[in-house]
mmCIF file of C-alpha atoms in Angstrom:
data_model
loop_
_atom_site.group_PDB
_atom_site.id
_atom_site.type_symbol
_atom_site.label_atom_id
_atom_site.label_comp_id
_atom_site.label_asym_id
_atom_site.label_seq_id
_atom_site.Cartn_x
_atom_site.Cartn_y
_atom_site.Cartn_z
ATOM 1 C CA MET A 76 2.704 -9.910 -1.990
ATOM 2 C CA VAL A 77 3.735 -6.475 -3.039
ATOM 3 C CA PRO A 78 7.208 -6.619 -4.475
ATOM 4 C CA THR A 79 10.004 -4.211 -3.045
ATOM 5 C CA GLY A 80 12.750 -5.026 -5.580
ATOM 6 C CA SER A 81 14.602 -7.402 -3.204
ATOM 7 C CA ALA A 82 13.276 -10.726 -4.583
ATOM 8 C CA GLN A 83 14.958 -12.455 -7.557
ATOM 9 C CA ALA A 84 12.669 -12.641 -10.792
ATOM 10 C CA PRO A 85 11.753 -16.265 -11.455
ATOM 11 C CA ALA A 86 13.665 -18.019 -14.215
ATOM 12 C CA GLY A 87 11.742 -18.299 -17.496
ATOM 13 C CA PRO A 88 11.945 -18.889 -21.266
ATOM 14 C CA THR A 89 14.045 -16.298 -23.199
ATOM 15 C CA LEU A 90 12.467 -14.107 -25.810
ATOM 16 C CA ALA A 91 14.263 -16.014 -28.415
ATOM 17 C CA VAL A 92 12.216 -19.236 -27.256
ATOM 18 C CA VAL A 93 9.029 -17.286 -27.418
ATOM 19 C CA ALA A 94 9.890 -15.932 -30.869
ATOM 20 C CA ARG A 95 10.651 -19.537 -32.068
ATOM 21 C CA GLU A 96 7.347 -20.889 -30.536
ATOM 22 C CA ALA A 97 5.367 -18.205 -32.289
ATOM 23 C CA GLY A 98 7.153 -18.605 -35.621
ATOM 24 C CA VAL A 99 8.226 -15.084 -35.774
ATOM 25 C CA SER A 100 11.645 -13.092 -35.383
ATOM 26 C CA VAL A 101 13.010 -11.991 -32.057
ATOM 27 C CA PRO A 102 12.594 -8.310 -33.042
ATOM 28 C CA THR A 103 8.874 -8.955 -33.739
ATOM 29 C CA ALA A 104 8.432 -10.704 -30.437
ATOM 30 C CA SER A 105 10.164 -7.779 -28.798
ATOM 31 C CA LYS A 106 7.672 -5.379 -30.269
ATOM 32 C CA VAL A 107 4.775 -7.314 -28.808
ATOM 33 C CA VAL A 108 6.289 -7.516 -25.367
ATOM 34 C CA ASN A 109 7.010 -3.808 -25.552
ATOM 35 C CA GLY A 110 3.418 -2.686 -26.617
ATOM 36 C CA ARG A 111 4.530 -1.549 -30.142
ATOM 37 C CA GLY A 112 1.582 -0.980 -32.475
ATOM 38 C CA ASP A 113 3.284 -1.948 -35.635
ATOM 39 C CA VAL A 114 2.621 -5.590 -35.654
ATOM 40 C CA ALA A 115 -0.117 -7.395 -37.573
ATOM 41 C CA PRO A 116 -3.194 -8.460 -35.397
ATOM 42 C CA GLU A 117 -2.671 -12.182 -36.336
ATOM 43 C CA THR A 118 1.103 -11.943 -35.450
ATOM 44 C CA ARG A 119 0.449 -10.255 -32.214
ATOM 45 C CA ARG A 120 -1.987 -13.002 -31.352
ATOM 46 C CA ARG A 121 0.399 -15.828 -31.970
ATOM 47 C CA VAL A 122 3.199 -14.080 -29.858
ATOM 48 C CA THR A 123 0.784 -13.291 -27.006
ATOM 49 C CA GLU A 124 -0.419 -16.851 -26.913
ATOM 50 C CA ALA A 125 3.207 -18.090 -26.769
ATOM 51 C CA LEU A 126 4.038 -15.598 -23.998
ATOM 52 C CA ASP A 127 1.243 -16.954 -21.964
ATOM 53 C CA ARG A 128 1.798 -20.556 -22.789
ATOM 54 C CA LEU A 129 5.376 -20.478 -22.037
ATOM 55 C CA GLY A 130 5.084 -18.149 -18.918
ATOM 56 C CA TYR A 131 7.447 -15.511 -20.248
ATOM 57 C CA VAL A 132 8.551 -12.972 -17.495
ATOM 58 C CA ARG A 133 9.795 -9.641 -18.757
ATOM 59 C CA ARG A 134 13.000 -8.824 -16.988
ATOM 60 C CA PRO A 135 12.644 -6.059 -14.476
ATOM 61 C CA ARG A 136 14.628 -2.753 -14.558
ATOM 62 C CA SER A 137 17.934 -2.896 -13.056
ATOM 63 C CA ASP A 138 17.167 0.328 -11.222
ATOM 64 C CA ALA A 139 13.718 -0.618 -10.020
ATOM 65 C CA ALA A 140 14.651 0.055 -6.498
ATOM 66 C CA GLY A 141 16.282 3.352 -7.244
ATOM 67 C CA PRO A 142 14.690 6.767 -7.046
ATOM 68 C CA PRO A 143 11.582 6.728 -9.125
ATOM 69 C CA GLY A 144 11.078 8.981 -11.965
ATOM 70 C CA LEU A 145 7.859 7.804 -13.856
ATOM 71 C CA VAL A 146 4.682 6.412 -12.225
ATOM 72 C CA ASP A 147 1.419 5.347 -13.809
ATOM 73 C CA LEU A 148 -2.194 5.978 -12.578
ATOM 74 C CA VAL A 149 -4.688 3.676 -14.238
ATOM 75 C CA LEU A 150 -8.285 4.878 -13.780
ATOM 76 C CA ALA A 151 -11.263 2.611 -14.397
ATOM 77 C CA ALA A 152 -13.326 5.440 -15.764
ATOM 78 C CA PRO A 153 -11.448 8.697 -16.548
ATOM 79 C CA ASP A 154 -14.677 10.527 -17.067
ATOM 80 C CA GLY A 155 -16.197 9.194 -13.982
ATOM 81 C CA PRO A 156 -17.399 11.527 -11.189
ATOM 82 C CA GLY A 157 -14.683 10.998 -8.781
ATOM 83 C CA ALA A 158 -11.721 10.819 -11.360
ATOM 84 C CA GLY A 159 -11.063 14.370 -11.320
ATOM 85 C CA ALA A 160 -10.248 14.504 -7.479
ATOM 86 C CA VAL A 161 -8.125 11.202 -7.783
ATOM 87 C CA LEU A 162 -6.149 12.811 -10.782
ATOM 88 C CA ARG A 163 -5.784 16.129 -8.829
ATOM 89 C CA GLY A 164 -4.442 14.369 -5.719
ATOM 90 C CA ALA A 165 -2.009 12.080 -7.497
ATOM 91 C CA ALA A 166 -0.696 14.769 -9.753
ATOM 92 C CA GLU A 167 -0.135 17.205 -6.895
ATOM 93 C CA ALA A 168 1.732 14.556 -4.924
ATOM 94 C CA ALA A 169 3.728 13.510 -8.067
ATOM 95 C CA TYR A 170 4.903 17.152 -8.458
ATOM 96 C CA GLU A 171 5.962 17.499 -4.987
ATOM 97 C CA ALA A 172 8.048 14.317 -5.328
ATOM 98 C CA GLY A 173 9.523 15.394 -8.682
ATOM 99 C CA LEU A 174 7.869 12.672 -10.619
ATOM 100 C CA GLU A 175 6.205 12.203 -14.097
ATOM 101 C CA LEU A 176 2.700 10.896 -13.930
ATOM 102 C CA VAL A 177 1.345 8.911 -16.902
ATOM 103 C CA VAL A 178 -2.427 8.517 -16.684
ATOM 104 C CA SER A 179 -4.353 5.771 -18.679
ATOM 105 C CA ALA A 180 -7.643 3.862 -18.509
ATOM 106 C CA GLY A 181 -8.092 0.416 -17.210
ATOM 107 C CA PRO A 182 -7.695 -2.643 -19.510
ATOM 108 C CA GLY A 183 -9.915 -3.551 -22.255
ATOM 109 C CA ARG A 184 -11.256 -7.105 -22.654
ATOM 110 C CA THR A 185 -10.481 -9.689 -25.308
ATOM 111 C CA ALA A 186 -13.303 -11.699 -27.036
ATOM 112 C CA GLY A 187 -13.104 -14.292 -24.210
ATOM 113 C CA GLY A 188 -13.551 -11.818 -21.575
ATOM 114 C CA LEU A 189 -10.065 -11.664 -20.318
ATOM 115 C CA PRO A 190 -7.946 -8.426 -19.880
ATOM 116 C CA GLU A 191 -5.765 -7.658 -22.678
ATOM 117 C CA ARG A 192 -2.193 -8.608 -22.048
ATOM 118 C CA GLY A 193 -0.728 -5.756 -23.851
ATOM 119 C CA TRP A 194 -2.123 -3.241 -21.061
ATOM 120 C CA LEU A 195 0.306 -4.541 -18.590
ATOM 121 C CA ASP A 196 3.081 -5.146 -21.056
ATOM 122 C CA ARG A 197 3.123 -1.554 -21.851
ATOM 123 C CA LEU A 198 3.544 -0.525 -18.140
ATOM 124 C CA ALA A 199 6.845 -2.660 -17.959
ATOM 125 C CA ALA A 200 7.751 -1.195 -21.479
ATOM 126 C CA ARG A 201 7.603 2.336 -20.058
ATOM 127 C CA GLY A 202 9.986 1.471 -17.308
ATOM 128 C CA SER A 203 7.466 2.693 -14.748
ATOM 129 C CA SER A 204 8.679 2.667 -11.102
ATOM 130 C CA GLY A 205 5.251 1.768 -9.945
ATOM 131 C CA VAL A 206 1.632 1.945 -10.584
ATOM 132 C CA LEU A 207 -1.508 3.367 -8.886
ATOM 133 C CA PHE A 208 -4.758 1.424 -9.635
ATOM 134 C CA ASP A 209 -8.085 3.266 -9.196
ATOM 135 C CA LEU A 210 -9.991 0.251 -10.134
ATOM 136 C CA ALA A 211 -12.629 -1.917 -8.470
ATOM 137 C CA GLY A 212 -9.618 -4.588 -8.314
ATOM 138 C CA LEU A 213 -7.319 -6.806 -10.328
ATOM 139 C CA SER A 214 -7.507 -10.501 -11.326
ATOM 140 C CA PRO A 215 -5.435 -13.127 -9.962
ATOM 141 C CA ALA A 216 -3.492 -13.153 -13.189
ATOM 142 C CA GLN A 217 -2.803 -9.436 -13.017
ATOM 143 C CA TYR A 218 -1.677 -9.580 -9.282
ATOM 144 C CA SER A 219 0.606 -12.484 -10.431
ATOM 145 C CA TRP A 220 2.139 -10.567 -13.289
ATOM 146 C CA LEU A 221 2.795 -7.563 -11.228
ATOM 147 C CA ASP A 222 4.647 -9.527 -8.554
ATOM 148 C CA GLN A 223 6.646 -11.494 -11.349
ATOM 149 C CA HIS A 224 7.826 -8.233 -12.921
ATOM 150 C CA ARG A 225 8.528 -6.721 -9.322
ATOM 151 C CA ILE A 226 6.496 -3.619 -10.104
ATOM 152 C CA PRO A 227 5.334 -1.956 -6.980
ATOM 153 C CA TYR A 228 1.607 -1.007 -6.906
ATOM 154 C CA VAL A 229 -1.040 0.518 -4.577
ATOM 155 C CA LEU A 230 -4.726 0.228 -4.867
ATOM 156 C CA ILE A 231 -6.994 3.216 -4.498
ATOM 157 C CA ASP A 232 -10.342 2.488 -2.846
ATOM 158 C CA PRO A 233 -10.655 -1.201 -4.041
ATOM 159 C CA ALA A 234 -14.061 -2.682 -4.257
ATOM 160 C CA HIS A 235 -13.174 -5.907 -2.938
ATOM 161 C CA GLU A 236 -10.638 -7.197 -0.343
ATOM 162 C CA PRO A 237 -7.250 -7.507 -2.084
ATOM 163 C CA PRO A 238 -4.848 -10.368 -1.481
ATOM 164 C CA PRO A 239 -2.875 -10.413 1.634
ATOM 165 C CA GLY A 240 0.147 -7.966 1.370
ATOM 166 C CA VAL A 241 -1.353 -5.792 -1.178
ATOM 167 C CA VAL A 242 -1.172 -2.170 -0.136
ATOM 168 C CA SER A 243 -4.288 -0.023 -0.561
ATOM 169 C CA VAL A 244 -5.801 3.423 0.388
ATOM 170 C CA GLY A 245 -9.421 3.919 1.246
ATOM 171 C CA ALA A 246 -11.834 6.149 3.435
ATOM 172 C CA ALA A 247 -13.185 5.386 6.806
ATOM 173 C CA ASN A 248 -16.344 3.933 5.348
ATOM 174 C CA TRP A 249 -17.728 2.476 8.615
ATOM 175 C CA ARG A 250 -17.278 5.621 10.489
ATOM 176 C CA GLY A 251 -18.820 7.479 7.495
ATOM 177 C CA GLY A 252 -21.855 5.319 7.802
ATOM 178 C CA VAL A 253 -22.086 6.046 11.580
ATOM 179 C CA THR A 254 -21.637 9.781 10.955
ATOM 180 C CA ALA A 255 -24.487 9.846 8.506
ATOM 181 C CA THR A 256 -26.856 7.953 10.663
ATOM 182 C CA GLU A 257 -26.207 9.873 13.646
ATOM 183 C CA HIS A 258 -26.763 13.168 12.036
ATOM 184 C CA LEU A 259 -30.304 11.760 11.074
ATOM 185 C CA LEU A 260 -30.837 10.624 14.585
ATOM 186 C CA ALA A 261 -29.678 13.995 15.935
ATOM 187 C CA LEU A 262 -32.494 15.577 13.774
ATOM 188 C CA GLY A 263 -35.089 13.458 15.519
ATOM 189 C CA HIS A 264 -35.449 10.818 12.923
ATOM 190 C CA GLU A 265 -35.801 7.206 13.860
ATOM 191 C CA ARG A 266 -37.448 5.653 10.782
ATOM 192 C CA ILE A 267 -34.205 5.782 8.689
ATOM 193 C CA ALA A 268 -33.852 3.773 5.501
ATOM 194 C CA VAL A 269 -30.665 2.927 3.712
ATOM 195 C CA LEU A 270 -30.185 2.617 -0.062
ATOM 196 C CA ALA A 271 -26.855 0.780 -0.965
ATOM 197 C CA GLY A 272 -25.013 -0.642 -3.962
ATOM 198 C CA GLN A 273 -24.496 -4.335 -4.500
ATOM 199 C CA PRO A 274 -23.627 -6.320 -1.411
ATOM 200 C CA GLY A 275 -20.186 -7.567 -1.177
ATOM 201 C CA THR A 276 -18.172 -4.554 -1.644
ATOM 202 C CA MET A 277 -15.815 -3.306 0.917
ATOM 203 C CA SER A 278 -16.998 0.373 1.058
ATOM 204 C CA GLY A 279 -20.731 -0.501 0.618
ATOM 205 C CA ASP A 280 -20.750 -3.079 3.282
ATOM 206 C CA ALA A 281 -18.734 -0.987 5.824
ATOM 207 C CA ARG A 282 -21.257 2.007 5.214
ATOM 208 C CA VAL A 283 -24.188 -0.289 5.935
ATOM 209 C CA ALA A 284 -22.544 -1.634 8.983
ATOM 210 C CA GLY A 285 -21.976 1.839 10.224
ATOM 211 C CA TYR A 286 -25.613 2.676 9.753
ATOM 212 C CA ARG A 287 -26.707 -0.442 11.728
ATOM 213 C CA SER A 288 -24.180 0.392 14.368
ATOM 214 C CA ALA A 289 -25.492 3.815 14.872
ATOM 215 C CA LEU A 290 -28.971 2.765 15.245
ATOM 216 C CA ALA A 291 -28.025 0.116 17.687
ATOM 217 C CA SER A 292 -26.094 2.570 19.995
ATOM 218 C CA ALA A 293 -29.104 4.907 19.843
ATOM 219 C CA GLY A 294 -31.285 1.976 20.831
ATOM 220 C CA VAL A 295 -33.533 2.286 17.557
ATOM 221 C CA ARG A 296 -34.888 -0.822 16.120
ATOM 222 C CA GLN A 297 -33.499 -1.783 12.782
ATOM 223 C CA ARG A 298 -36.236 -2.685 10.278
ATOM 224 C CA ALA A 299 -35.263 -5.164 7.617
ATOM 225 C CA GLU A 300 -37.665 -3.503 5.057
ATOM 226 C CA TYR A 301 -35.822 -0.148 5.305
ATOM 227 C CA LEU A 302 -32.596 -1.826 3.822
ATOM 228 C CA ARG A 303 -32.526 -1.915 0.084
ATOM 229 C CA TYR A 304 -29.838 -2.604 -2.585
ATOM 230 C CA PRO A 305 -30.764 -0.991 -5.813
ATOM 231 C CA GLY A 306 -27.218 -0.386 -6.989
ATOM 232 C CA LEU A 307 -26.338 2.848 -8.753
ATOM 233 C CA ASP A 308 -29.006 2.524 -11.630
ATOM 234 C CA GLU A 309 -31.328 5.550 -11.374
ATOM 235 C CA ALA A 310 -34.405 3.629 -12.312
ATOM 236 C CA ALA A 311 -33.660 0.962 -9.743
ATOM 237 C CA VAL A 312 -33.068 3.498 -7.161
ATOM 238 C CA ARG A 313 -36.491 5.297 -7.985
ATOM 239 C CA LEU A 314 -38.346 2.014 -7.679
ATOM 240 C CA SER A 315 -36.741 1.202 -4.158
ATOM 241 C CA THR A 316 -37.737 4.778 -3.065
ATOM 242 C CA ARG A 317 -41.397 4.033 -4.288
ATOM 243 C CA ASP A 318 -41.512 0.996 -2.270
ATOM 244 C CA LEU A 319 -40.147 2.644 0.749
ATOM 245 C CA LEU A 320 -42.718 5.461 0.454
ATOM 246 C CA ASP A 321 -45.487 2.760 0.020
ATOM 247 C CA LEU A 322 -44.706 0.960 3.361
ATOM 248 C CA PRO A 323 -47.289 1.005 6.072
ATOM 249 C CA GLU A 324 -44.871 2.889 8.271
ATOM 250 C CA PRO A 325 -42.553 4.826 5.567
ATOM 251 C CA PRO A 326 -39.194 6.288 6.603
ATOM 252 C CA THR A 327 -38.753 9.808 7.297
ATOM 253 C CA ALA A 328 -35.166 9.929 6.216
ATOM 254 C CA VAL A 329 -32.858 7.887 3.921
ATOM 255 C CA PHE A 330 -29.283 7.355 3.758
ATOM 256 C CA VAL A 331 -27.935 6.568 0.282
ATOM 257 C CA THR A 332 -24.355 4.905 0.357
ATOM 258 C CA SER A 333 -23.311 6.897 -2.741
ATOM 259 C CA ASP A 334 -24.207 10.405 -4.040
ATOM 260 C CA ARG A 335 -24.812 8.856 -7.443
ATOM 261 C CA MET A 336 -28.010 7.397 -6.017
ATOM 262 C CA ALA A 337 -29.417 10.705 -4.969
ATOM 263 C CA PRO A 338 -31.037 11.591 -8.389
ATOM 264 C CA GLY A 339 -33.127 8.633 -8.164
ATOM 265 C CA VAL A 340 -34.417 9.398 -4.752
ATOM 266 C CA TYR A 341 -35.048 12.966 -5.636
ATOM 267 C CA GLY A 342 -36.828 11.957 -8.882
ATOM 268 C CA ALA A 343 -39.197 9.397 -6.849
ATOM 269 C CA LEU A 344 -40.128 12.125 -4.601
ATOM 270 C CA ALA A 345 -40.736 14.504 -7.270
ATOM 271 C CA GLU A 346 -43.033 11.912 -8.955
ATOM 272 C CA ARG A 347 -45.261 12.045 -5.794
ATOM 273 C CA GLY A 348 -45.044 15.732 -5.484
ATOM 274 C CA LEU A 349 -42.996 15.658 -2.414
ATOM 275 C CA ALA A 350 -40.240 18.023 -1.419
ATOM 276 C CA VAL A 351 -36.685 17.291 0.021
ATOM 277 C CA PRO A 352 -36.310 17.489 2.936
ATOM 278 C CA ASP A 353 -39.969 18.035 3.837
ATOM 279 C CA GLY A 354 -41.167 14.702 2.490
ATOM 280 C CA LEU A 355 -37.826 12.858 3.094
ATOM 281 C CA SER A 356 -34.482 13.921 4.396
ATOM 282 C CA VAL A 357 -31.650 12.380 2.374
ATOM 283 C CA VAL A 358 -28.048 12.067 3.237
ATOM 284 C CA GLY A 359 -25.403 10.937 0.757
ATOM 285 C CA PHE A 360 -21.684 9.790 0.712
ATOM 286 C CA ASP A 361 -18.747 10.637 -1.263
ATOM 287 C CA ASP A 362 -19.329 14.509 -1.748
ATOM 288 C CA LEU A 363 -19.276 14.222 -5.594
ATOM 289 C CA PRO A 364 -20.137 17.377 -7.715
ATOM 290 C CA VAL A 365 -23.818 16.059 -8.010
ATOM 291 C CA ALA A 366 -24.172 16.708 -4.234
ATOM 292 C CA ARG A 367 -23.320 20.436 -4.728
ATOM 293 C CA TRP A 368 -25.332 20.736 -7.877
ATOM 294 C CA SER A 369 -28.613 19.132 -6.719
ATOM 295 C CA VAL A 370 -31.699 21.195 -5.559
ATOM 296 C CA PRO A 371 -31.635 21.323 -2.612
ATOM 297 C CA ALA A 372 -28.058 20.622 -2.221
ATOM 298 C CA LEU A 373 -27.117 17.195 -0.850
ATOM 299 C CA THR A 374 -25.919 16.784 2.743
ATOM 300 C CA THR A 375 -23.339 14.102 2.467
ATOM 301 C CA VAL A 376 -20.242 12.272 4.061
ATOM 302 C CA ARG A 377 -17.133 13.698 2.253
ATOM 303 C CA GLN A 378 -14.831 10.834 0.972
ATOM 304 C CA PRO A 379 -11.312 12.570 0.609
ATOM 305 C CA LEU A 380 -10.554 11.204 -2.865
ATOM 306 C CA ALA A 381 -7.788 13.612 -3.639
ATOM 307 C CA GLU A 382 -5.990 12.955 -0.348
ATOM 308 C CA MET A 383 -6.502 9.205 -0.815
ATOM 309 C CA ALA A 384 -4.660 9.531 -4.307
ATOM 310 C CA ALA A 385 -2.017 11.702 -2.834
ATOM 311 C CA THR A 386 -1.375 9.216 0.248
ATOM 312 C CA ALA A 387 -1.210 6.212 -2.316
ATOM 313 C CA LEU A 388 1.334 7.988 -4.405
ATOM 314 C CA ARG A 389 3.628 8.646 -1.379
ATOM 315 C CA LEU A 390 3.283 5.172 -0.382
ATOM 316 C CA LEU A 391 4.056 3.939 -3.737
ATOM 317 C CA VAL A 392 7.411 6.132 -3.722
ATOM 318 C CA ARG A 393 8.486 4.621 -0.514
ATOM 319 C CA MET A 394 7.731 1.038 -1.885
ATOM 320 C CA ALA A 395 9.602 1.832 -5.076
ATOM 321 C CA ARG A 396 12.676 2.784 -2.895
ATOM 322 C CA GLY A 397 12.532 -0.696 -1.109
ATOM 323 C CA ASP A 398 10.590 0.560 1.958
ATOM 324 C CA HIS A 399 7.415 -1.513 2.469
ATOM 325 C CA PRO A 400 4.744 -0.075 4.701
ATOM 326 C CA GLU A 401 4.213 -1.759 7.902
ATOM 327 C CA GLY A 402 0.373 -1.931 7.390
ATOM 328 C CA THR A 403 -1.295 -2.790 4.084
ATOM 329 C CA ARG A 404 -4.499 -0.731 4.497
ATOM 330 C CA THR A 405 -4.444 3.041 4.999
ATOM 331 C CA GLU A 406 -7.852 4.582 5.873
ATOM 332 C CA LEU A 407 -8.398 8.489 5.856
ATOM 333 C CA SER A 408 -11.096 10.281 7.872
ATOM 334 C CA THR A 409 -14.454 11.230 6.430
ATOM 335 C CA ARG A 410 -16.654 14.172 7.550
ATOM 336 C CA LEU A 411 -20.121 15.353 7.303
ATOM 337 C CA VAL A 412 -20.929 18.137 4.821
ATOM 338 C CA HIS A 413 -24.142 19.727 6.068
ATOM 339 C CA ARG A 414 -26.265 21.131 3.250
ATOM 340 C CA THR A 415 -30.026 21.427 2.885
ATOM 341 C CA SER A 416 -31.409 18.130 2.018
ATOM 342 C CA THR A 417 -31.740 17.027 5.648
ATOM 343 C CA ALA A 418 -34.021 18.762 8.221
ATOM 344 C CA ALA A 419 -35.752 18.004 11.682
ATOM 345 C CA ARG A 420 -38.165 15.025 11.739
ATOM 346 C CA PRO A 421 -41.564 16.255 10.858
ATOM 347 C CA GLY A 422 -44.476 16.054 13.213
ATOM 348 C CA PRO A 423 -46.485 12.895 13.990
ATOM 349 C CA GLU A 424 -49.258 13.929 11.658
ATOM 350 C CA HIS A 425 -46.843 13.823 8.861
ATOM 351 C CA ARG A 426 -46.801 10.777 6.503
ATOM 352 C CA PRO A 427 -44.143 10.460 3.760
ATOM 353 C CA GLY A 428 -45.829 9.671 0.640
ATOM 354 C CA SER A 429 -48.846 12.105 1.011
ATOM 355 C CA ARG A 430 -48.783 15.110 -1.234
ATOM 356 C CA PRO A 431 -47.658 18.407 0.537
ATOM 357 C CA ASN A 432 -49.343 21.527 0.434
ATOM 358 C CA ALA A 433 -49.896 23.453 -2.963
ATOM 359 C CA ASP A 434 -47.081 25.867 -2.224
ATOM 360 C CA THR A 435 -44.491 23.281 -1.554
ATOM 361 C CA ARG A 436 -42.086 22.798 -4.361
ATOM 362 C CA PRO A 437 -40.472 19.289 -4.924
ATOM 363 C CA GLY A 438 -36.863 18.768 -4.748
ATOM 364 C CA THR A 439 -35.210 17.944 -8.000
ATOM 365 C CA LEU A 440 -31.715 17.602 -9.310
ATOM 366 C CA GLY A 441 -30.237 20.178 -11.427
#
């Protein structure tokens, strides 16, 4: 599905036809197509509707298969906790390849909830040789637009399975889930809970599957009540942690499938006057800055975000030159970063949820 520059662009209406349909001049229609800002909102709306209605396809660059000079990186959240690592990896790989990197935020939404058309049109207007998308995913219309315009693209850690043929780079999430759980098992824990994001995402489901596989390999019974899906909301994570602590047989350890959930776990334990790891061992996933700043520091599975972005850019360069990768999914290894939020299983007299000795300080996040 990813274009390589060898297919012919489908025939479609000319810009003159679009301009006539919208009741504007050809130069005005061209401004809208090229993402120019000096067009009245009502005029832009009429031209955009005509573009969509007629199925106008911008002609690809004649040198699209030549040596790339400019690539785009589109971030879902430029201020997100992992955005810095993605940007660093892409920027370093672009520098090594002699490329210019343009960074932008993901598309806004129209009043009807649809992605703004101008977002993609501006990519074409820049003459970009390809795009890296650090987004949860793209819509069918966006995939179609990219294919029609023969713009190579690579997805970085998509949340959902992309269409067949779309190239993506991610982490070995299943193996990471196994590693996190095996670490807790090696410390003697058998009552291990898992707090995950929303079900149905590639990374989250794979991490939970790794957790289950590690328990099964160790001969440890999987308890349905130990699996919770609070998502990333801190209040929801706190509530799920309280529920776990209130079980007749509460867990002695918990695996959170994202470091961003750790503050909720730490907070719930602090409310009970419990310490990490004495009250509950906690292991995360991602190795985001919050893992290093937490008190105690969070043991976690490192996801190589910078390396993923660099790998994605190198694949994009190959695709822009007409060399489509043999495989569409590339996964990079994860590794455990052992800090101080995990410890050996407490003795049989210990019950998580009970208050520690008076001199025990609760674990909190800085």
